[in-house]
Short mmCIF file of C-alpha atoms and ligand atoms in Angstrom, two decimals:
data_model
loop_
_atom_site.label_atom_id
_atom_site.label_comp_id
_atom_site.label_asym_id
_atom_site.label_seq_id
_atom_site.Cartn_x
_atom_site.Cartn_y
_atom_site.Cartn_z
CA UNK A 1 90.27 80.07 48.70
CA UNK A 2 92.27 83.33 48.49
CA UNK A 3 95.65 83.03 46.82
CA UNK A 4 98.67 84.55 48.49
CA UNK A 5 100.47 87.08 46.30
CA UNK A 6 103.96 88.50 46.78
CA UNK A 7 105.52 91.46 45.07
CA UNK A 8 108.72 93.32 45.84
CA UNK A 9 109.78 96.92 46.28
CA UNK A 10 113.08 96.74 44.40
CA UNK A 11 115.67 98.89 46.19
CA UNK A 12 118.96 96.99 45.84
CA UNK A 13 120.05 95.73 49.26
CA UNK A 14 116.92 97.21 50.86
CA UNK A 15 114.53 95.29 48.58
CA UNK A 16 111.58 93.87 50.56
CA UNK A 17 108.43 91.87 49.93
CA UNK A 18 104.80 92.88 50.22
CA UNK A 19 102.93 89.68 50.99
CA UNK A 20 99.18 89.93 50.41
CA UNK A 21 96.69 87.24 51.40
CA UNK A 22 94.13 86.15 53.97
CA UNK A 23 94.08 84.17 57.23
CA UNK A 24 97.59 85.05 58.38
CA UNK A 25 96.14 86.03 61.75
CA UNK A 26 93.91 82.95 61.87
CA UNK A 27 96.32 80.30 60.62
CA UNK A 28 99.66 81.84 61.51
CA UNK A 29 102.57 83.36 59.63
CA UNK A 30 106.26 82.55 60.02
CA UNK A 31 108.15 85.77 60.63
CA UNK A 32 111.56 84.13 61.24
CA UNK A 33 113.10 85.15 57.91
CA UNK A 34 112.49 88.83 58.66
CA UNK A 35 113.32 88.96 62.38
CA UNK A 36 116.96 88.17 62.95
CA UNK A 37 117.44 89.31 66.58
CA UNK A 38 115.73 88.04 69.73
CA UNK A 39 113.81 91.16 70.79
CA UNK A 40 110.66 92.61 69.22
CA UNK A 41 108.51 95.59 70.04
CA UNK A 42 104.97 95.40 68.68
CA UNK A 43 103.33 98.83 68.50
CA UNK A 44 99.59 99.05 67.99
CA UNK A 45 96.69 101.14 69.28
CA UNK A 46 93.76 100.76 71.65
CA UNK A 47 91.32 99.96 68.80
CA UNK A 48 93.44 97.33 67.03
CA UNK A 49 94.98 95.67 70.12
CA UNK A 50 91.86 93.77 71.25
CA UNK A 51 91.31 92.54 67.68
CA UNK A 52 94.74 91.33 66.54
CA UNK A 53 97.54 91.84 69.09
CA UNK A 54 97.26 88.49 70.87
CA UNK A 55 97.21 86.56 67.62
CA UNK A 56 100.26 88.43 66.27
CA UNK A 57 102.26 87.99 69.47
CA UNK A 58 101.46 84.25 69.54
CA UNK A 59 103.15 83.94 66.14
CA UNK A 60 106.44 85.43 67.35
CA UNK A 61 107.63 82.19 68.85
CA UNK A 62 111.03 82.10 70.57
CA UNK A 63 111.21 85.92 70.66
CA UNK A 64 111.16 88.31 73.60
CA UNK A 65 108.10 90.33 72.74
CA UNK A 66 107.15 93.65 74.33
CA UNK A 67 103.92 95.42 73.28
CA UNK A 68 102.98 99.06 73.34
CA UNK A 69 99.38 100.23 72.92
CA UNK A 70 99.01 103.82 71.74
CA UNK A 71 95.93 106.03 71.89
CA UNK A 72 93.91 105.92 68.67
CA UNK A 73 93.62 108.64 66.04
CA UNK A 74 95.36 111.09 63.74
CA UNK A 75 95.51 113.68 66.55
CA UNK A 76 97.99 111.34 68.28
CA UNK A 77 100.51 111.31 65.42
CA UNK A 78 102.62 113.64 67.53
CA UNK A 79 106.07 114.18 68.97
CA UNK A 80 104.81 113.17 72.44
CA UNK A 81 103.48 109.80 71.27
CA UNK A 82 106.58 109.20 69.11
CA UNK A 83 108.65 109.73 72.26
CA UNK A 84 106.56 107.11 74.11
CA UNK A 85 107.77 104.54 71.56
CA UNK A 86 111.37 105.70 71.98
CA UNK A 87 110.96 105.48 75.79
CA UNK A 88 109.69 101.92 75.44
CA UNK A 89 112.67 100.97 73.25
CA UNK A 90 115.04 102.47 75.83
CA UNK A 91 113.24 100.69 78.69
CA UNK A 92 113.60 97.33 76.95
CA UNK A 93 117.26 98.10 76.17
CA UNK A 94 116.59 97.65 72.49
CA UNK A 95 119.64 97.34 70.28
CA UNK A 96 120.24 97.56 66.56
CA UNK A 97 118.99 94.01 66.06
CA UNK A 98 115.64 94.67 67.78
CA UNK A 99 112.72 94.57 65.34
CA UNK A 100 109.75 96.89 65.67
CA UNK A 101 106.40 95.73 64.29
CA UNK A 102 103.72 98.28 63.43
CA UNK A 103 100.28 96.69 63.75
CA UNK A 104 97.51 99.05 62.69
CA UNK A 105 96.51 101.70 60.20
CA UNK A 106 98.57 104.49 58.69
CA UNK A 107 98.83 106.45 61.93
CA UNK A 108 100.45 103.56 63.82
CA UNK A 109 102.55 102.70 60.75
CA UNK A 110 103.87 106.23 60.19
CA UNK A 111 104.72 107.00 63.83
CA UNK A 112 106.18 103.55 64.55
CA UNK A 113 108.21 103.67 61.35
CA UNK A 114 109.56 107.05 62.43
CA UNK A 115 110.55 105.67 65.85
CA UNK A 116 112.32 102.79 64.08
CA UNK A 117 114.01 105.27 61.73
CA UNK A 118 115.28 107.47 64.55
CA UNK A 119 116.10 105.10 67.44
CA UNK A 120 119.87 104.46 67.30
CA UNK A 121 119.74 106.11 63.83
CA UNK A 122 117.63 103.30 62.47
CA UNK A 123 116.56 99.80 63.46
CA UNK A 124 114.57 97.22 61.46
CA UNK A 125 110.78 97.30 61.34
CA UNK A 126 107.89 95.40 59.79
CA UNK A 127 104.56 96.81 58.66
CA UNK A 128 101.40 94.82 59.38
CA UNK A 129 98.78 97.25 58.00
CA UNK A 130 95.17 96.70 59.05
CA UNK A 131 93.23 99.40 57.18
CA UNK A 132 92.64 99.49 53.43
CA UNK A 133 94.45 102.82 53.25
CA UNK A 134 97.55 101.49 54.97
CA UNK A 135 97.49 98.27 52.91
CA UNK A 136 97.49 100.12 49.59
CA UNK A 137 99.63 103.09 50.49
CA UNK A 138 101.16 104.08 53.81
CA UNK A 139 102.84 100.76 54.70
CA UNK A 140 104.71 100.69 51.40
CA UNK A 141 107.55 102.99 50.38
CA UNK A 142 109.25 103.91 53.64
CA UNK A 143 107.78 107.35 54.33
CA UNK A 144 107.51 107.66 58.09
CA UNK A 145 106.66 110.64 60.24
CA UNK A 146 104.50 112.72 62.53
CA UNK A 147 102.39 115.87 62.15
CA UNK A 148 103.22 119.40 63.25
CA UNK A 149 100.45 121.78 64.24
CA UNK A 150 101.33 123.80 61.09
CA UNK A 151 101.51 120.91 58.64
CA UNK A 152 100.83 117.23 57.97
CA UNK A 153 103.79 114.84 58.14
CA UNK A 154 106.20 117.77 58.45
CA UNK A 155 108.67 115.79 60.54
CA UNK A 156 109.84 112.38 59.37
CA UNK A 157 112.32 110.19 57.58
CA UNK A 158 112.57 107.74 54.73
CA UNK A 159 113.11 104.31 56.29
CA UNK A 160 112.08 101.17 54.41
CA UNK A 161 110.50 98.25 56.27
CA UNK A 162 111.88 94.69 56.02
CA UNK A 163 108.46 93.27 55.19
CA UNK A 164 104.89 94.41 54.58
CA UNK A 165 102.33 91.76 55.51
CA UNK A 166 98.76 92.39 54.36
CA UNK A 167 95.97 90.17 55.71
CA UNK A 168 92.71 91.21 54.05
CA UNK A 169 90.71 89.50 56.81
CA UNK A 170 91.48 92.56 58.93
CA UNK A 171 89.21 94.57 56.63
CA UNK A 172 86.16 92.71 57.94
CA UNK A 173 86.37 94.65 61.23
CA UNK A 174 87.03 98.03 59.63
CA UNK A 175 84.23 100.61 59.71
CA UNK A 176 82.55 101.45 56.41
CA UNK A 177 83.77 105.04 56.62
CA UNK A 178 87.40 103.90 57.01
CA UNK A 179 87.05 101.40 54.14
CA UNK A 180 85.75 104.18 51.91
CA UNK A 181 88.58 106.47 53.01
CA UNK A 182 91.07 103.84 51.76
CA UNK A 183 89.30 103.72 48.40
CA UNK A 184 90.42 107.30 47.74
CA UNK A 185 94.05 106.16 47.51
CA UNK A 186 93.02 103.20 45.32
CA UNK A 187 91.25 105.58 42.92
CA UNK A 188 94.38 107.77 43.00
CA UNK A 189 96.50 104.96 41.51
CA UNK A 190 94.14 104.48 38.58
CA UNK A 191 93.98 108.23 37.99
CA UNK A 192 97.74 108.83 38.02
CA UNK A 193 99.14 105.71 36.42
CA UNK A 194 96.76 103.18 34.94
CA UNK A 195 93.74 103.92 32.78
CA UNK A 196 92.81 100.22 32.58
CA UNK A 197 92.78 99.98 36.39
CA UNK A 198 90.64 103.13 36.54
CA UNK A 199 88.09 101.49 34.19
CA UNK A 200 88.22 98.29 36.29
CA UNK A 201 87.44 100.37 39.39
CA UNK A 202 84.47 101.96 37.60
CA UNK A 203 83.14 98.43 36.98
CA UNK A 204 84.00 96.93 40.37
CA UNK A 205 83.33 99.65 42.93
CA UNK A 206 80.19 97.90 44.24
CA UNK A 207 82.20 94.72 44.96
CA UNK A 208 84.85 96.73 46.80
CA UNK A 209 82.18 98.40 48.90
CA UNK A 210 80.71 95.01 49.83
CA UNK A 211 84.25 93.80 50.65
CA UNK A 212 84.34 90.95 48.16
CA UNK A 213 87.66 89.28 49.08
CA UNK A 214 88.83 88.55 45.51
CA UNK A 215 88.05 92.08 44.37
CA UNK A 216 89.84 93.52 47.41
CA UNK A 217 92.93 91.40 46.75
CA UNK A 218 93.02 92.55 43.12
CA UNK A 219 92.68 96.22 44.08
CA UNK A 220 95.37 95.96 46.80
CA UNK A 221 97.73 94.06 44.55
CA UNK A 222 97.38 96.53 41.68
CA UNK A 223 97.70 99.54 43.99
CA UNK A 224 100.82 98.13 45.69
CA UNK A 225 102.38 97.19 42.38
CA UNK A 226 101.95 100.74 41.06
CA UNK A 227 103.38 102.17 44.27
CA UNK A 228 106.27 99.66 44.34
CA UNK A 229 107.18 100.53 40.74
CA UNK A 230 107.21 104.30 41.41
CA UNK A 231 109.14 103.97 44.70
CA UNK A 232 111.63 101.61 43.03
CA UNK A 233 112.33 104.31 40.44
CA UNK A 234 112.50 107.29 42.81
CA UNK A 235 112.76 106.31 46.48
CA UNK A 236 113.49 109.79 47.85
CA UNK A 237 110.96 111.73 45.77
CA UNK A 238 113.46 113.66 43.69
CA UNK A 239 111.06 113.53 40.78
CA UNK A 240 108.56 110.84 39.74
CA UNK A 241 107.45 109.76 43.24
CA UNK A 242 105.74 113.13 43.62
CA UNK A 243 102.90 111.84 41.39
CA UNK A 244 101.80 109.68 44.34
CA UNK A 245 100.83 112.97 45.96
CA UNK A 246 98.02 113.65 43.49
CA UNK A 247 95.35 115.49 45.50
CA UNK A 248 97.60 115.70 48.56
CA UNK A 249 98.65 119.38 48.37
CA UNK A 250 94.98 120.30 48.75
CA UNK A 251 94.14 117.28 50.94
CA UNK A 252 96.84 117.83 53.56
CA UNK A 253 95.82 121.49 53.83
CA UNK A 254 92.18 120.48 54.35
CA UNK A 255 93.22 118.03 57.10
CA UNK A 256 95.35 120.71 58.75
CA UNK A 257 92.79 123.49 58.81
CA UNK A 258 89.88 121.23 59.79
CA UNK A 259 91.95 119.80 62.67
CA UNK A 260 93.72 116.44 62.54
CA UNK A 261 91.20 113.62 62.69
CA UNK A 262 88.14 115.79 61.95
CA UNK A 263 88.15 114.67 58.34
CA UNK A 264 89.70 111.32 57.40
CA UNK A 265 92.86 111.30 55.27
CA UNK A 266 91.19 109.59 52.29
CA UNK A 267 88.19 111.94 52.47
CA UNK A 268 90.49 114.98 52.30
CA UNK A 269 92.44 113.39 49.42
CA UNK A 270 89.19 112.75 47.50
CA UNK A 271 88.33 116.45 47.63
CA UNK A 272 91.97 117.23 46.83
CA UNK A 273 91.82 115.06 43.70
CA UNK A 274 88.69 116.87 42.54
CA UNK A 275 90.41 120.24 43.04
CA UNK A 276 93.57 119.04 41.26
CA UNK A 277 91.41 117.76 38.37
CA UNK A 278 89.76 121.21 38.12
CA UNK A 279 93.11 122.82 37.35
CA UNK A 280 94.32 119.93 35.15
CA UNK A 281 94.27 119.97 31.33
CA UNK A 282 91.78 117.06 31.33
CA UNK A 283 88.84 116.90 29.00
CA UNK A 284 85.46 117.37 30.67
CA UNK A 285 84.42 113.76 30.11
CA UNK A 286 87.43 112.46 32.04
CA UNK A 287 87.08 115.10 34.77
CA UNK A 288 83.44 114.03 35.21
CA UNK A 289 84.43 110.35 35.29
CA UNK A 290 86.88 111.01 38.12
CA UNK A 291 84.22 112.85 40.08
CA UNK A 292 81.65 110.12 39.35
CA UNK A 293 83.99 107.39 40.65
CA UNK A 294 84.76 109.39 43.80
CA UNK A 295 81.02 109.82 44.38
CA UNK A 296 80.33 106.14 43.60
CA UNK A 297 82.81 105.20 46.34
CA UNK A 298 80.82 107.38 48.75
CA UNK A 299 83.66 109.89 49.17
CA UNK A 300 83.12 113.65 49.58
CA UNK A 301 83.52 115.89 46.54
CA UNK A 302 82.99 119.37 47.99
CA UNK A 303 84.53 121.25 50.93
CA UNK A 304 82.49 122.88 53.62
CA UNK A 305 83.34 125.64 56.05
CA UNK A 306 86.89 126.48 55.09
CA UNK A 307 88.40 129.87 54.61
CA UNK A 308 90.03 129.97 51.15
CA UNK A 309 92.98 132.10 52.29
CA UNK A 310 93.75 129.93 55.32
CA UNK A 311 93.58 126.90 53.08
CA UNK A 312 96.08 128.48 50.67
CA UNK A 313 98.40 129.38 53.57
CA UNK A 314 98.25 125.75 54.77
CA UNK A 315 99.04 124.57 51.23
CA UNK A 316 102.27 126.59 51.33
CA UNK A 317 103.57 124.11 53.97
CA UNK A 318 103.47 121.36 51.32
CA UNK A 319 106.70 119.40 51.06
CA UNK A 320 106.77 119.85 47.27
CA UNK A 321 107.20 123.64 47.61
CA UNK A 322 110.43 124.79 45.97
CA UNK A 323 111.74 128.36 46.38
CA UNK A 324 108.42 129.22 48.10
CA UNK A 325 106.53 128.13 44.96
CA UNK A 326 103.85 125.45 45.01
CA UNK A 327 104.11 122.56 42.57
CA UNK A 328 101.02 120.57 41.63
CA UNK A 329 100.45 117.02 40.52
CA UNK A 330 97.96 117.24 37.66
CA UNK A 331 96.40 114.85 35.17
CA UNK A 332 96.95 115.00 31.43
CA UNK A 333 94.44 112.18 31.08
CA UNK A 334 93.04 109.44 33.32
CA UNK A 335 96.11 107.28 33.92
CA UNK A 336 98.73 109.94 33.23
CA UNK A 337 99.98 112.41 35.85
CA UNK A 338 102.61 115.14 35.59
CA UNK A 339 104.16 117.84 37.77
CA UNK A 340 103.27 121.46 37.02
CA UNK A 341 104.94 124.42 38.71
CA UNK A 342 103.25 127.14 36.69
CA UNK A 343 99.78 127.18 38.19
CA UNK A 344 98.78 130.62 39.41
CA UNK A 345 97.41 131.36 42.87
CA UNK A 346 94.33 132.82 41.19
CA UNK A 347 93.63 129.51 39.40
CA UNK A 348 93.92 127.60 42.63
CA UNK A 349 91.76 129.97 44.65
CA UNK A 350 89.15 129.81 41.86
CA UNK A 351 89.09 125.98 42.00
CA UNK A 352 88.70 125.99 45.79
CA UNK A 353 85.88 128.55 45.67
CA UNK A 354 84.05 126.52 42.97
CA UNK A 355 84.02 123.50 45.24
CA UNK A 356 82.93 125.19 48.45
CA UNK A 357 79.47 124.73 49.93
P1 LIG B 401 94.25 105.25 61.01
O1 LIG B 401 95.56 104.65 61.21
O2 LIG B 401 93.82 106.35 61.91
O3 LIG B 401 93.15 104.08 61.04
C1 LIG B 401 91.80 104.43 60.88
C2 LIG B 401 90.95 103.90 62.05
O4 LIG B 401 90.74 102.50 61.88
C3 LIG B 401 91.58 104.07 63.40
O5 LIG B 401 90.59 104.36 64.34
C4 LIG B 401 92.17 102.69 63.67
O6 LIG B 401 92.36 102.41 65.04
C5 LIG B 401 91.12 101.80 63.08
N1 LIG B 401 91.54 100.49 62.65
C6 LIG B 401 92.72 100.13 62.11
N2 LIG B 401 92.67 98.86 61.69
C7 LIG B 401 91.44 98.39 61.99
C8 LIG B 401 90.77 97.17 61.79
N3 LIG B 401 91.34 96.16 61.12
N4 LIG B 401 89.52 97.02 62.25
C9 LIG B 401 88.90 98.05 62.88
N5 LIG B 401 89.46 99.26 63.06
C10 LIG B 401 90.72 99.42 62.62
O7 LIG B 401 94.11 105.83 59.51
P2 LIG B 401 94.56 105.27 58.09
O8 LIG B 401 93.53 105.73 57.15
O9 LIG B 401 94.89 103.85 58.13
O10 LIG B 401 95.91 106.06 57.81
C11 LIG B 401 95.93 107.45 57.69
C12 LIG B 401 97.32 107.94 57.98
O11 LIG B 401 98.21 107.41 56.99
C13 LIG B 401 97.46 109.44 57.91
O12 LIG B 401 98.21 109.88 59.01
C14 LIG B 401 98.24 109.68 56.63
O13 LIG B 401 99.01 110.84 56.68
C15 LIG B 401 99.07 108.45 56.57
N6 LIG B 401 99.57 108.12 55.23
C16 LIG B 401 100.91 107.88 55.10
C17 LIG B 401 101.41 107.51 53.87
C18 LIG B 401 102.87 107.16 53.75
O14 LIG B 401 103.34 106.98 52.62
N7 LIG B 401 103.57 106.98 54.84
C19 LIG B 401 100.57 107.41 52.75
C20 LIG B 401 99.21 107.66 52.93
C21 LIG B 401 98.71 108.02 54.18
N1 LIG B 402 101.91 108.58 49.82
C1 LIG B 402 102.86 109.17 48.94
C2 LIG B 402 104.19 108.50 48.93
O1 LIG B 402 104.40 107.50 49.57
O2 LIG B 402 105.07 108.98 48.27
#
């Protein structure tokens, strides 16, 4: 029997729970506390809808529920699809007490969250993440947005959900490749903030890959608690929250130049973490341990067919750039990250070239 765990993102009057457990879809979940108005819009996609939409809608008793099914994939995290959600809200005459529910992975969560952030300057929304990546990262912390052809997540808003509901049963239908992609963000938390968790991952990676429910719950709980702590300290990324972007300056650029959806987010972040470790003041043993864990998870560790200069140009669109200067999240040791704005272009280009095949 899987225990239900609850932790909170502490943000004064915007504090909200992350409820993690199993069988919410099977046995039901009472949403009443988090849905105050009568109207709900459930946004999902064509892959997730046949699996979980009916069950979710059946739990929204006494509500007027409208559903919207989006096309699947990162290449649809666009202005056009965002506007489809806005159109739906307008068509249902949604008001400020309408609740939007995002049912799906990070793509559905980010774009739906952005629609909720922008419609009438912000209406309530709930995240029901169904991929490992979205359960440990994208559903928590209130970053919402869409991609621009020139850069990942370039357009968006901070808008915190009212509730994050994680049902690990959803991971049984996830493809192996997507599960592994989510493991990149799990490894990230150990690397940036918790050496003990990193060691635990080294010892438990096989159980995560075989989807052992207890091991998954532990990994999700630890990942969310690290993220909740960091977001609680620095909601708008003025400082500390940037450490959650370890590997992302490189990773987002890889996603952009390869074409959205060609490489999965977690796969690009895995390569990004390896590149960030190359330019970090880590000792070789720890650098090798990070690479070994990434490989053990089945994630990529080298980049193929990219042009180094185009990759660097794409990196300049990073949201951490200040006064046209890139800032990097590096590791001092496994479990301790810091921000460095004195890394030279030459260092970075060298690291990328070393990891190209
Ligand atoms: P995704 O949303 O594309 O989902 C991956 C695939 O799995 C999709 O095909 C989806 O339809 C399918 N899927 C979802 N749930 C399923 C299930 N239970 N069973 C079977 N298939 C299922 O990708 P993702 O990895 O979840 O999220 C990646 C996105 O998250 C990227 O756009 C990234 O930028 C974003 N992200 C945002 C944040 C943030 O803080 N907002 C953090 C990390 C990543
Ligand atoms: N995924 C990074 C953040 O939420 O800040």
